[in-house]
Coordinates of C-alpha atoms in Angstrom, one line a residue:
Chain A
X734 CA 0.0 0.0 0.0
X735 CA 0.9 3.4 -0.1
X736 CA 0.6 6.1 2.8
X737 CA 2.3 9.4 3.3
X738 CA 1.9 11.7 6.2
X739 CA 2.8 15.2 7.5
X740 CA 1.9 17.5 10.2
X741 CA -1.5 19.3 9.2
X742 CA -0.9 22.3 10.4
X743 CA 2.8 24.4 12.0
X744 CA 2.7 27.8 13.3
X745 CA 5.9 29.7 13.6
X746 CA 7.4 33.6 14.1
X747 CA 9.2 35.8 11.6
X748 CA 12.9 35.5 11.5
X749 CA 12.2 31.5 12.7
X750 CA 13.5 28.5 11.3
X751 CA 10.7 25.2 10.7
X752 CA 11.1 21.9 9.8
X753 CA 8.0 20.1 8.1
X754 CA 8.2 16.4 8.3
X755 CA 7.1 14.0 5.8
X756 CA 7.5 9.8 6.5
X757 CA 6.0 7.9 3.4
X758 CA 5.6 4.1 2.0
X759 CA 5.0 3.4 -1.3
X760 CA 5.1 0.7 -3.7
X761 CA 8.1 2.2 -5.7
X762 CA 10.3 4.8 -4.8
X763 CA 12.8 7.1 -7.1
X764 CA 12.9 10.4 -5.1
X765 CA 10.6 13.3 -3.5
X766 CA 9.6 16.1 -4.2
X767 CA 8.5 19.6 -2.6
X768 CA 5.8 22.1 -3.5
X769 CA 4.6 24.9 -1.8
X770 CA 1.0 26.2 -2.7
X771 CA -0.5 29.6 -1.3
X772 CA -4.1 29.9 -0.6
X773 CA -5.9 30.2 -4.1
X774 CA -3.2 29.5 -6.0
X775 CA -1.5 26.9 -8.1
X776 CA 0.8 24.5 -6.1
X777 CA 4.6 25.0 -7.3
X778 CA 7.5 23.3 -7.6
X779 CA 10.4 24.2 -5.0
X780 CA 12.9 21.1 -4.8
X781 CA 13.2 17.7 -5.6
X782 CA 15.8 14.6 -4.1
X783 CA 16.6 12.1 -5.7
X784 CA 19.6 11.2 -3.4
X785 CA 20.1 10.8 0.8
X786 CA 21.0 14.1 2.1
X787 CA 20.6 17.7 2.1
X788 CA 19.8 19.8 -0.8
X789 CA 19.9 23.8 -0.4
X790 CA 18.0 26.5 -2.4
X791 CA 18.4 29.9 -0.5
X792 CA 16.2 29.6 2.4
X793 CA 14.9 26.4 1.6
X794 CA 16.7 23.0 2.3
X795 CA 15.1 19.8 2.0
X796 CA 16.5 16.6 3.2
X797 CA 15.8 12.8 2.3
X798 CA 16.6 9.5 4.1
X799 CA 15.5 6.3 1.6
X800 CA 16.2 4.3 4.4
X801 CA 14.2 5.7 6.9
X802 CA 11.2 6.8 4.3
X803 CA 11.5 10.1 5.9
X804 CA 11.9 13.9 4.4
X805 CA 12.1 16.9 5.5
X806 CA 11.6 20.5 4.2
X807 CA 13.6 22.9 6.2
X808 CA 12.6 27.0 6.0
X809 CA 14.8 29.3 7.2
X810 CA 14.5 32.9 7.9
X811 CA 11.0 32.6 8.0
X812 CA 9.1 35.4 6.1
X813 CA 5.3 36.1 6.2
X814 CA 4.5 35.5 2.2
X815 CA 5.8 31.9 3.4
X816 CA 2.7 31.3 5.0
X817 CA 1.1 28.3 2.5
X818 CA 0.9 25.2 1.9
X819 CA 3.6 22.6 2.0
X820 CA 3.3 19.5 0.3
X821 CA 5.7 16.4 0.0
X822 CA 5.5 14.4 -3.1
X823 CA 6.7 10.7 -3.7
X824 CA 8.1 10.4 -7.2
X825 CA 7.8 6.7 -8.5
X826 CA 10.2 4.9 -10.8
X827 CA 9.9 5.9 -14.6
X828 CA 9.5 2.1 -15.5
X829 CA 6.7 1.7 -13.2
X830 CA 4.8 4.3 -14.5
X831 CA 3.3 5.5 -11.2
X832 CA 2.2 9.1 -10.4
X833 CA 3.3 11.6 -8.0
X834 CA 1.4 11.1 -4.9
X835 CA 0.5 15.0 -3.0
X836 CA -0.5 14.3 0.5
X837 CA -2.9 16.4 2.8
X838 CA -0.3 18.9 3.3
X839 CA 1.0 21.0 6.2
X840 CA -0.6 24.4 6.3
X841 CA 2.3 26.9 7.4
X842 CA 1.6 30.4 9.2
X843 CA 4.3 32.9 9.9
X844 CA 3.0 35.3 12.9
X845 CA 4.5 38.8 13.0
Chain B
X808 CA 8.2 31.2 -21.1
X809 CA 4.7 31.2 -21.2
X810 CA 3.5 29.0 -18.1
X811 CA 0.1 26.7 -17.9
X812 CA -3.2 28.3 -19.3
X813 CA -6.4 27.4 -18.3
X814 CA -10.1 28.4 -18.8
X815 CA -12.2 29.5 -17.6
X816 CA -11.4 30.4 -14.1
X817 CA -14.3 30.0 -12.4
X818 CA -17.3 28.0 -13.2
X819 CA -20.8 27.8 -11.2
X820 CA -23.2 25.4 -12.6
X821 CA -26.2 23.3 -11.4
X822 CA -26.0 19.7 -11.0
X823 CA -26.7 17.5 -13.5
X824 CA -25.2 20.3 -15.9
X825 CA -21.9 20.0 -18.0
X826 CA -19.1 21.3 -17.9
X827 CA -15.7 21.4 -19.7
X828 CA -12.3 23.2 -19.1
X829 CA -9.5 23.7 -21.4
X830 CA -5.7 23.6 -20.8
X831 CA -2.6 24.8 -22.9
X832 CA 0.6 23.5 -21.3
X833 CA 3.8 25.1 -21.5
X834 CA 5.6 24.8 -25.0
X835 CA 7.6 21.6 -25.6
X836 CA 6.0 19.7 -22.4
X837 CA 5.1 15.7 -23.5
X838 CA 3.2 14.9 -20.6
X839 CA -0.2 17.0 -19.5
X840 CA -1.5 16.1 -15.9
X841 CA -5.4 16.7 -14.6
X842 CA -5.9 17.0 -10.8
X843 CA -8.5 17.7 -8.8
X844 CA -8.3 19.6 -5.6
X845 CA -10.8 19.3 -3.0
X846 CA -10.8 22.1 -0.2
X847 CA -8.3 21.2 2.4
X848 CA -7.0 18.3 0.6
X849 CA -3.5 18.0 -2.0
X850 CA -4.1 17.3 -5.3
X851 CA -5.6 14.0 -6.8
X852 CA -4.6 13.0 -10.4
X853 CA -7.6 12.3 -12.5
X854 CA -5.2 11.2 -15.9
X855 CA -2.1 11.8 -17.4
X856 CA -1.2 12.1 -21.0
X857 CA 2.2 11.5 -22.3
X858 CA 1.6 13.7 -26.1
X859 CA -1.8 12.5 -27.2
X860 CA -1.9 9.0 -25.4
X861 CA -3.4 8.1 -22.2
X862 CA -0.6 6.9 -19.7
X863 CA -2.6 6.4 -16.3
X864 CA -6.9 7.2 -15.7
X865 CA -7.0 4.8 -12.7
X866 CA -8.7 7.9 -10.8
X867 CA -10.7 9.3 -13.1
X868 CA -14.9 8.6 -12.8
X869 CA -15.2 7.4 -15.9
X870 CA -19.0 7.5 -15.8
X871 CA -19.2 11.4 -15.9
X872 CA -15.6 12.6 -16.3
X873 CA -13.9 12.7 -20.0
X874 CA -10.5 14.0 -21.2
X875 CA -9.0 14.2 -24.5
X876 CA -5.8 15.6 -25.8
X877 CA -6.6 15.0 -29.7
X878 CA -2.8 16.7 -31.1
X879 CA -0.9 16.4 -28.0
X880 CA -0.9 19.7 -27.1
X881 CA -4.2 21.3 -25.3
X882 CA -6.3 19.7 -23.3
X883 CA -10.1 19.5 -22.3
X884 CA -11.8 17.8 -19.3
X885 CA -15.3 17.2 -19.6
X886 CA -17.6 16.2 -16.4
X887 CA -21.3 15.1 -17.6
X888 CA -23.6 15.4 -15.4
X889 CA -21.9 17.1 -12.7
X890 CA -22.4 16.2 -9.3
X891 CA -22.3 18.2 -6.1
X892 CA -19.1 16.7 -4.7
X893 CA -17.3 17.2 -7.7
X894 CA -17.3 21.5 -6.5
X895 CA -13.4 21.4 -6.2
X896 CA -10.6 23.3 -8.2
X897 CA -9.2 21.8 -11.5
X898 CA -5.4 22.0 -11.9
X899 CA -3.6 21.4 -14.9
X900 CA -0.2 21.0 -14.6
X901 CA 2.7 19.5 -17.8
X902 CA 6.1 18.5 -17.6
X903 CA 9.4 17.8 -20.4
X904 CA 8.3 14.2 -20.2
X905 CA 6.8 11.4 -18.7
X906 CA 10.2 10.4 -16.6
X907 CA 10.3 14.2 -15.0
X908 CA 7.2 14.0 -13.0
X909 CA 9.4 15.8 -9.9
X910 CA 8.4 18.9 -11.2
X911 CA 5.5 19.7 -12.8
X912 CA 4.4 23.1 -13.6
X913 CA 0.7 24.3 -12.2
X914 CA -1.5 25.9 -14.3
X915 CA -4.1 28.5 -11.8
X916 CA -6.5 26.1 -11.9
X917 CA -10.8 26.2 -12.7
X918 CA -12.9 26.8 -9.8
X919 CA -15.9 24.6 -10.0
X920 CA -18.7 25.1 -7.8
X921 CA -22.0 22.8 -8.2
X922 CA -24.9 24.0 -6.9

């Protein structure tokens, strides 16, 4: 089967740093993916690992352990237009033909 | 670079009423991707089209819900008769190909509300 869960909801302060969780099982695996979506608006792409480790894109860092089935997405410097929706995406194997797989999401709010 | 297109933006309609939505991906993108969002919830893939052919419906109500992408470029989704619990937002999203599903570019989706 296939499940995929992260916190539904994180508050945190301007200037903070916050970690959003994700722990996932699927059938297949290849890497996971990140996506931010803002209330109203379209869900976008902000990283992707394919590999164990941390990858780093200015304020954003996400971090993947196959073994563990666990991600993370780490936001530093918090600002308040990063109040949105965070979800984490399970990319299957290209020879298995599978679809990403979006989750409930974590709802993020940055408080002045 | 032009992004997603889609039309119309919003839609109310009554149930049992069609409806249809139409999607242009970005330029050069193989694969074309229907979702539907339901408030509060991610996104749920209806179908996926790698050019003109079908690649994965498993989702997709195939009793009321139709999609076509006749020269593997723009897209329609269909949903006849509509239902109340299909009210929900209608993203289109396309990527280079089939094998770079990590990132997929959102279109800014078709507000459907059944009343």
């Amino acid at each position: 089967g296939q499940s995929l869960e992260q916190p539904s909801e994180v508050t945190a302060v301007e200037g903070a740093i916050v970690q959003i969780n994700c722990t996932y099982q699927t059938s297949g695996f290849y890497g996971l993916s990140w996506y931010q979506q803002h209330d109203g608006g379209a869900p976008t792409f902000l990283s992707y690992n394919a590999l164990d480790g941390l990858e780093e894109t200015g304020r954003f860092s996400s971090f993947l352990s196959r073994s563990d089935s666990y991600g993370y997405l780490l936001l530093q410097e918090l600002q308040m237009k990063d109040s949105a929706s965070y979800f984490c995406a399970p990319v299957p194997p290209y020879n298995q033909g599978g679809k990403l797989i979006f989750g409930q999401g974590t709802e993020l709010s940055v408080k002045p | 670079e032009a992004g997603v297109a889609q039309s119309p933006r919003y839609k109310i309609i009554e149930k049992r009423q069609s409806v249809a939505f139409w999607c242009n991906p970005i330029s050069g993108h193989a694969t074309l991707y229907w979702y539907q969002q339901i408030l509060g919830q991610g996104p749920k893939l209806l179908i996926q089209f790698q050019n003109n052919g079908v690649v994965d419906d498993s989702q997709l109500p195939k009793d009321r819900f139709s999609a076509e992408r006749l020269k593997g470029v723009d897209s329609t989704l269909k949903i006849q008769p509509a239902k109340l619990e299909d009210s929900a937002v209608y993203l289109c999203a396309s990527s280079l190909d089939h094998d770079i599903q990590e990132t997929q570019y959102f279109g800014p989706g078709t507000r459907l509300l059944v009343l």
